[in-house]
Amino acid sequence: MPHVVLLAGGVGGAKLAHGFAQLLPAGKLTIIVNTGDDFQHLGLQICPDLDTVTYTLAGLANPDTGWGRTGESWRTLDEVARLGGPGWFRLGDLDLATHLTRTHLLANGHTLTAATQQLCQQLDIIHTILPMSNSPAPTLIDSDEGLLPFQTWFVARQWQPAVRRVCLPAEVQATPQVLKALEKADLVVIAPSNPFVSIDPILNVYPIRAMVVDLPQVVVAVSPIIGGQAVKGPAAKMMAEMGLPVSAAAVADYYNDLIDVFVYDAQDRETFQTDERPALCTDTWMTTPAQRRRLAEAILSYTMELTNQ
Ligand code: FO1
């Protein structure tokens, strides 16, 4: 079995991570996760994309929202709001336990990588989930309402302010674990996450983009756009606001020379001009665990054929 390294953020990333997790044994799947959405809230370090991937692999994810936990209760946050505290960022009682434990570990000198590793161990996750960096790397949104912190734009304003530019921090370093995983990878997969606010923040961490371009192994990207729409979230709206056509082909062009293979949905067969690079046209919907596993299988078999491994 090849060692797969998945670059992931948000719900689409977590779903494909779940697909590969059903297929690959321990030690053969590493997920490098976006931390550009992270922020301090109520004195807690919140890491939404790490939590979405962790909860999904632990079978604890809320299937409706795509974030937070299933079977959640809201007594603490409702009381916070009653006391005049911020209730706009919905933190459930069980989810709060994650933020409290992570904040406790960070306050006691653990890195975000070590804290994530402990949470995974406690939740019996056998695959490796890595933050892209141990240092803060906040994504800011340059919008028609000014420069907004990510969660203000995404949650408080429900990603309605038009996006002019996604502002990524300079000088963020990747962790040693991330570099080792990329060196060991037989296959690198860019998940069907938002290219601008989930994948670019990961590639922006030094030296991940250069490594992904230069390393010999195959790099695959899965389209987050199906039938000209985003499956969930602001990707399609952002593409329109940034003057890109809202299509799977436009995502393939955006990733350009970074990737060797592009995976897109059968619904986009007509609009996807078969450009020079190899492309896999398949069903990329991942509602059920079985669909997630099937997409992971399709990617593995296509790329192994390609490299006749
Ligand atoms: N997204 C929302 O749209 N509304 C929320 O109230 C909300 C709360 C929340 C709590 C914990 C968490 O880990 C994620 C949460 N998210 C919420 C999602 C978060 O904004 C993510 O950054 C996005 O899903 C993008 O990946």
Short mmCIF file of C-alpha atoms and ligand atoms in Angstrom, two decimals:
data_model
loop_
_atom_site.label_atom_id
_atom_site.label_comp_id
_atom_site.label_asym_id
_atom_site.label_seq_id
_atom_site.Cartn_x
_atom_site.Cartn_y
_atom_site.Cartn_z
CA MET A 1 0.00 0.00 0.00
CA PRO A 2 1.41 3.45 -0.86
CA HIS A 3 2.00 6.10 1.80
CA VAL A 4 -0.58 8.80 1.08
CA VAL A 5 -0.17 12.39 2.25
CA LEU A 6 -3.41 14.38 2.03
CA LEU A 7 -3.49 18.19 2.16
CA ALA A 8 -6.86 19.03 3.68
CA GLY A 9 -9.02 21.73 5.23
CA GLY A 10 -12.72 21.96 6.00
CA VAL A 11 -15.46 19.47 5.30
CA GLY A 12 -14.37 18.22 1.85
CA GLY A 13 -10.92 17.50 3.19
CA ALA A 14 -12.26 15.58 6.17
CA LYS A 15 -14.52 13.45 3.95
CA LEU A 16 -11.69 12.34 1.65
CA ALA A 17 -9.47 11.79 4.70
CA HIS A 18 -12.21 9.44 5.94
CA GLY A 19 -12.20 7.69 2.55
CA PHE A 20 -8.47 6.98 2.70
CA ALA A 21 -8.65 6.13 6.43
CA GLN A 22 -11.06 3.28 5.62
CA LEU A 23 -8.56 1.91 3.08
CA LEU A 24 -5.08 2.41 4.45
CA PRO A 25 -3.43 0.73 7.43
CA ALA A 26 -1.82 2.64 10.29
CA GLY A 27 1.34 4.43 9.18
CA LYS A 28 0.20 4.80 5.54
CA LEU A 29 -1.96 7.93 5.79
CA THR A 30 -0.84 11.38 6.94
CA ILE A 31 -3.20 14.34 6.75
CA ILE A 32 -1.60 17.80 6.70
CA VAL A 33 -4.29 20.19 7.89
CA ASN A 34 -4.86 23.92 7.38
CA THR A 35 -4.60 26.03 10.56
CA GLY A 36 -5.33 29.38 8.89
CA ASP A 37 -8.88 29.31 10.34
CA ASP A 38 -7.52 29.02 13.90
CA PHE A 39 -8.21 31.79 16.42
CA GLN A 40 -8.37 32.60 20.12
CA HIS A 41 -11.97 32.77 21.38
CA LEU A 42 -13.20 32.88 25.01
CA GLY A 43 -9.53 32.42 25.93
CA LEU A 44 -9.42 29.10 24.05
CA GLN A 45 -7.27 28.12 21.03
CA ILE A 46 -9.78 27.01 18.40
CA CYS A 47 -8.52 24.85 15.48
CA PRO A 48 -11.59 24.19 13.30
CA ASP A 49 -10.02 22.22 10.44
CA LEU A 50 -7.93 20.03 12.78
CA ASP A 51 -11.12 19.30 14.73
CA THR A 52 -13.22 18.55 11.64
CA VAL A 53 -10.66 15.98 10.42
CA THR A 54 -10.15 14.51 13.93
CA TYR A 55 -13.89 14.24 14.67
CA THR A 56 -14.57 12.73 11.23
CA LEU A 57 -11.90 10.02 11.65
CA ALA A 58 -13.10 9.35 15.22
CA GLY A 59 -16.73 9.03 14.08
CA LEU A 60 -17.70 11.99 16.28
CA ALA A 61 -18.43 14.60 13.58
CA ASN A 62 -21.76 16.39 13.35
CA PRO A 63 -23.03 15.12 9.96
CA ASP A 64 -25.30 18.12 9.36
CA THR A 65 -23.01 21.10 10.02
CA GLY A 66 -19.70 19.50 9.00
CA TRP A 67 -18.05 21.03 12.07
CA GLY A 68 -18.29 20.35 15.80
CA ARG A 69 -19.53 17.14 17.34
CA THR A 70 -22.52 14.89 16.89
CA GLY A 71 -24.96 14.54 19.79
CA GLU A 72 -23.93 17.96 21.03
CA SER A 73 -25.59 20.10 23.74
CA TRP A 74 -25.29 23.88 24.06
CA ARG A 75 -25.88 24.59 27.79
CA THR A 76 -22.53 26.30 28.41
CA LEU A 77 -22.57 28.55 25.35
CA ASP A 78 -26.23 29.51 25.91
CA GLU A 79 -25.31 30.52 29.45
CA VAL A 80 -22.27 32.45 28.15
CA ALA A 81 -24.63 34.37 25.84
CA ARG A 82 -27.09 34.95 28.74
CA LEU A 83 -24.19 36.44 30.71
CA GLY A 84 -23.44 38.79 27.82
CA GLY A 85 -20.50 36.83 26.41
CA PRO A 86 -20.00 36.05 22.70
CA GLY A 87 -22.46 33.43 21.46
CA TRP A 88 -21.90 33.93 17.72
CA PHE A 89 -19.31 31.16 17.34
CA ARG A 90 -21.23 28.04 18.28
CA LEU A 91 -19.15 25.96 20.71
CA GLY A 92 -21.00 22.91 22.00
CA ASP A 93 -20.39 21.37 25.44
CA LEU A 94 -18.46 18.34 24.11
CA ASP A 95 -16.57 20.49 21.58
CA LEU A 96 -15.54 22.82 24.42
CA ALA A 97 -13.79 19.85 26.06
CA THR A 98 -11.53 19.61 23.00
CA HIS A 99 -10.70 23.33 23.08
CA LEU A 100 -10.12 23.27 26.86
CA THR A 101 -7.78 20.26 26.60
CA ARG A 102 -5.84 21.67 23.64
CA THR A 103 -5.49 25.08 25.30
CA HIS A 104 -4.32 23.37 28.49
CA LEU A 105 -1.67 21.37 26.56
CA LEU A 106 -0.44 24.45 24.68
CA ALA A 107 -0.30 26.46 27.91
CA ASN A 108 1.88 23.70 29.36
CA GLY A 109 4.45 24.02 26.59
CA HIS A 110 3.26 21.31 24.19
CA THR A 111 3.37 22.11 20.46
CA LEU A 112 0.17 22.08 18.43
CA THR A 113 1.55 18.92 16.77
CA ALA A 114 1.98 17.18 20.15
CA ALA A 115 -1.44 18.36 21.38
CA THR A 116 -3.07 17.06 18.18
CA GLN A 117 -1.23 13.74 18.57
CA GLN A 118 -2.54 13.36 22.13
CA LEU A 119 -6.13 14.08 21.11
CA CYS A 120 -5.84 11.53 18.29
CA GLN A 121 -4.39 8.92 20.62
CA GLN A 122 -7.19 9.45 23.16
CA LEU A 123 -9.75 9.16 20.35
CA ASP A 124 -8.16 5.93 18.99
CA ILE A 125 -7.30 7.43 15.61
CA ILE A 126 -4.62 5.21 14.01
CA HIS A 127 -3.69 7.65 11.21
CA THR A 128 -1.51 10.75 11.53
CA ILE A 129 -3.10 14.19 11.63
CA LEU A 130 -0.58 17.03 11.46
CA PRO A 131 -1.10 20.79 11.69
CA MET A 132 0.74 22.45 8.81
CA SER A 133 2.78 24.51 11.31
CA ASN A 134 3.20 24.86 15.07
CA SER A 135 3.13 28.65 14.73
CA PRO A 136 0.03 30.80 14.22
CA ALA A 137 -0.73 31.40 10.53
CA PRO A 138 -3.97 33.42 10.50
CA THR A 139 -5.75 33.87 7.17
CA LEU A 140 -7.22 37.36 6.67
CA ILE A 141 -9.90 38.19 4.11
CA ASP A 142 -9.54 41.46 2.18
CA SER A 143 -13.24 42.06 1.50
CA ASP A 144 -15.53 44.88 0.47
CA GLU A 145 -16.07 45.34 4.25
CA GLY A 146 -12.33 45.78 4.82
CA LEU A 147 -9.69 43.37 6.13
CA LEU A 148 -11.54 40.73 8.20
CA PRO A 149 -10.23 37.94 10.45
CA PHE A 150 -11.23 34.61 8.92
CA GLN A 151 -13.92 33.58 11.42
CA THR A 152 -15.44 37.06 11.41
CA TRP A 153 -15.85 36.74 7.64
CA PHE A 154 -16.83 33.06 7.56
CA VAL A 155 -19.16 32.83 10.60
CA ALA A 156 -20.11 36.28 11.86
CA ARG A 157 -20.68 37.60 8.31
CA GLN A 158 -21.50 34.15 6.82
CA TRP A 159 -18.93 34.67 4.04
CA GLN A 160 -21.19 37.29 2.40
CA PRO A 161 -18.65 40.18 2.14
CA ALA A 162 -17.19 39.98 -1.37
CA VAL A 163 -13.60 38.73 -1.36
CA ARG A 164 -10.98 40.84 -3.11
CA ARG A 165 -7.99 38.89 -1.86
CA VAL A 166 -7.05 36.19 0.64
CA CYS A 167 -4.16 37.51 2.75
CA LEU A 168 -1.76 34.83 3.97
CA PRO A 169 1.00 35.42 6.55
CA ALA A 170 4.66 35.46 5.50
CA GLU A 171 7.46 33.42 7.11
CA VAL A 172 5.39 30.54 8.49
CA GLN A 173 7.53 27.39 8.90
CA ALA A 174 6.35 23.81 8.37
CA THR A 175 6.92 21.34 11.21
CA PRO A 176 9.63 18.64 10.93
CA GLN A 177 6.85 16.03 10.95
CA VAL A 178 5.23 17.66 7.89
CA LEU A 179 8.55 17.71 5.99
CA LYS A 180 9.23 14.07 6.85
CA ALA A 181 5.74 13.01 5.73
CA LEU A 182 6.16 14.77 2.37
CA GLU A 183 9.58 13.17 1.87
CA LYS A 184 8.17 9.70 2.66
CA ALA A 185 5.01 10.14 0.56
CA ASP A 186 4.35 7.87 -2.44
CA LEU A 187 1.31 9.94 -3.36
CA VAL A 188 0.29 13.50 -2.43
CA VAL A 189 -3.43 14.29 -2.71
CA ILE A 190 -4.91 17.80 -2.55
CA ALA A 191 -8.39 17.25 -1.08
CA PRO A 192 -11.56 18.81 -2.53
CA SER A 193 -11.19 21.69 -0.08
CA ASN A 194 -11.46 25.39 -0.85
CA PRO A 195 -8.34 26.14 -2.93
CA PHE A 196 -8.04 29.71 -1.60
CA VAL A 197 -8.71 29.46 2.16
CA SER A 198 -7.94 25.79 2.84
CA ILE A 199 -5.25 24.64 0.40
CA ASP A 200 -3.32 27.86 -0.36
CA PRO A 201 -2.68 28.47 3.38
CA ILE A 202 -1.00 25.03 3.53
CA LEU A 203 1.06 25.63 0.37
CA ASN A 204 2.01 29.05 1.76
CA VAL A 205 3.84 27.42 4.67
CA TYR A 206 7.58 27.23 3.89
CA PRO A 207 8.74 25.04 2.10
CA ILE A 208 5.58 22.98 1.38
CA ARG A 209 4.73 24.41 -2.08
CA ALA A 210 8.30 23.95 -3.34
CA MET A 211 8.39 20.40 -1.94
CA VAL A 212 5.09 19.46 -3.59
CA VAL A 213 6.33 20.84 -6.93
CA ASP A 214 9.79 19.24 -6.75
CA LEU A 215 9.20 15.86 -5.12
CA PRO A 216 9.10 12.94 -7.61
CA GLN A 217 5.85 11.37 -6.47
CA VAL A 218 2.49 11.92 -8.18
CA VAL A 219 0.42 14.91 -7.00
CA VAL A 220 -3.35 14.62 -7.42
CA ALA A 221 -5.95 17.36 -6.86
CA VAL A 222 -9.67 16.66 -6.47
CA SER A 223 -12.10 19.31 -7.66
CA PRO A 224 -14.19 21.00 -4.93
CA ILE A 225 -16.51 22.25 -7.70
CA ILE A 226 -19.14 19.79 -8.99
CA GLY A 227 -21.51 20.80 -11.76
CA GLY A 228 -20.29 24.39 -11.54
CA GLN A 229 -21.19 24.62 -7.87
CA ALA A 230 -19.28 24.29 -4.62
CA VAL A 231 -20.41 21.23 -2.66
CA LYS A 232 -20.41 23.39 0.49
CA GLY A 233 -19.03 26.77 1.52
CA PRO A 234 -17.76 29.84 -0.31
CA ALA A 235 -15.46 28.36 -3.01
CA ALA A 236 -17.77 29.06 -5.97
CA LYS A 237 -18.72 32.55 -4.71
CA MET A 238 -15.03 33.40 -4.18
CA MET A 239 -14.09 32.21 -7.68
CA ALA A 240 -16.78 34.46 -9.18
CA GLU A 241 -15.67 37.41 -7.00
CA MET A 242 -12.03 36.87 -7.97
CA GLY A 243 -12.90 36.76 -11.65
CA LEU A 244 -12.39 33.03 -12.19
CA PRO A 245 -14.86 30.89 -14.13
CA VAL A 246 -16.75 28.69 -11.64
CA SER A 247 -15.77 25.32 -13.06
CA ALA A 248 -13.72 22.22 -12.34
CA ALA A 249 -11.45 23.20 -15.26
CA ALA A 250 -10.76 26.58 -13.62
CA VAL A 251 -9.63 24.77 -10.45
CA ALA A 252 -7.31 22.54 -12.53
CA ASP A 253 -5.85 25.66 -14.15
CA TYR A 254 -5.50 27.35 -10.76
CA TYR A 255 -3.39 24.47 -9.43
CA ASN A 256 -1.51 24.52 -12.73
CA ASP A 257 1.99 23.02 -12.61
CA LEU A 258 1.59 21.94 -8.98
CA ILE A 259 -0.36 18.80 -9.95
CA ASP A 260 0.09 15.76 -12.21
CA VAL A 261 -3.48 14.43 -12.08
CA PHE A 262 -6.83 16.20 -11.72
CA VAL A 263 -9.94 14.39 -10.45
CA TYR A 264 -13.33 15.79 -11.39
CA ASP A 265 -16.95 14.72 -11.33
CA ALA A 266 -18.83 13.04 -14.17
CA GLN A 267 -21.28 15.99 -14.02
CA ASP A 268 -18.49 18.22 -15.36
CA ARG A 269 -17.50 15.92 -18.23
CA GLU A 270 -18.69 18.33 -20.94
CA THR A 271 -17.13 21.49 -19.50
CA PHE A 272 -13.80 19.86 -18.71
CA GLN A 273 -11.57 20.17 -21.77
CA THR A 274 -9.20 17.26 -21.57
CA ASP A 275 -6.06 19.32 -21.09
CA GLU A 276 -2.64 17.75 -21.52
CA ARG A 277 -2.37 16.35 -18.00
CA PRO A 278 -3.98 12.99 -17.03
CA ALA A 279 -7.45 13.40 -15.52
CA LEU A 280 -9.79 11.01 -13.72
CA CYS A 281 -13.49 11.57 -14.30
CA THR A 282 -15.49 9.79 -11.59
CA ASP A 283 -18.26 10.26 -9.01
CA THR A 284 -16.75 12.66 -6.48
CA TRP A 285 -19.81 13.04 -4.21
CA MET A 286 -18.86 11.87 -0.71
CA THR A 287 -22.03 11.92 1.41
CA THR A 288 -21.72 8.39 2.79
CA PRO A 289 -18.67 6.58 4.18
CA ALA A 290 -18.95 4.11 1.26
CA GLN A 291 -18.81 6.95 -1.30
CA ARG A 292 -15.78 8.40 0.49
CA ARG A 293 -14.00 5.04 0.41
CA ARG A 294 -14.90 4.53 -3.24
CA LEU A 295 -13.40 7.88 -4.28
CA ALA A 296 -10.22 7.11 -2.33
CA GLU A 297 -10.05 3.69 -4.03
CA ALA A 298 -10.58 5.24 -7.48
CA ILE A 299 -7.75 7.73 -6.88
CA LEU A 300 -5.40 5.03 -5.60
CA SER A 301 -6.01 2.61 -8.47
CA TYR A 302 -5.82 5.35 -11.12
CA THR A 303 -2.51 6.71 -9.84
CA MET A 304 -1.02 3.26 -9.25
CA GLU A 305 -1.88 2.35 -12.88
CA LEU A 306 -0.32 5.63 -14.00
CA THR A 307 2.92 4.86 -12.21
CA ASN A 308 2.41 1.10 -12.80
CA GLN A 309 3.32 0.49 -9.17
N1 FO1 B 1 -19.05 27.52 11.27
C1 FO1 B 1 -20.20 28.26 11.20
O1 FO1 B 1 -20.63 28.58 10.09
N2 FO1 B 1 -20.87 28.64 12.34
C2 FO1 B 1 -20.43 28.33 13.57
O2 FO1 B 1 -21.05 28.72 14.58
C3 FO1 B 1 -19.24 27.52 13.68
C4 FO1 B 1 -18.75 27.11 14.93
C5 FO1 B 1 -17.63 26.26 14.97
C6 FO1 B 1 -17.16 25.75 16.17
C7 FO1 B 1 -16.04 24.92 16.21
C8 FO1 B 1 -15.40 24.58 15.02
O3 FO1 B 1 -14.32 23.74 15.05
C9 FO1 B 1 -15.84 25.06 13.78
C10 FO1 B 1 -16.96 25.91 13.76
N3 FO1 B 1 -17.43 26.39 12.53
C11 FO1 B 1 -18.58 27.15 12.47
C12 FO1 B 1 -16.71 26.10 11.26
C13 FO1 B 1 -15.50 26.99 11.16
O4 FO1 B 1 -15.90 28.34 10.93
C14 FO1 B 1 -14.52 26.52 10.05
O5 FO1 B 1 -13.41 27.36 10.05
C15 FO1 B 1 -15.20 26.46 8.68
O6 FO1 B 1 -15.91 25.29 8.66
C16 FO1 B 1 -14.19 26.42 7.53
O7 FO1 B 1 -13.47 25.24 7.56
#
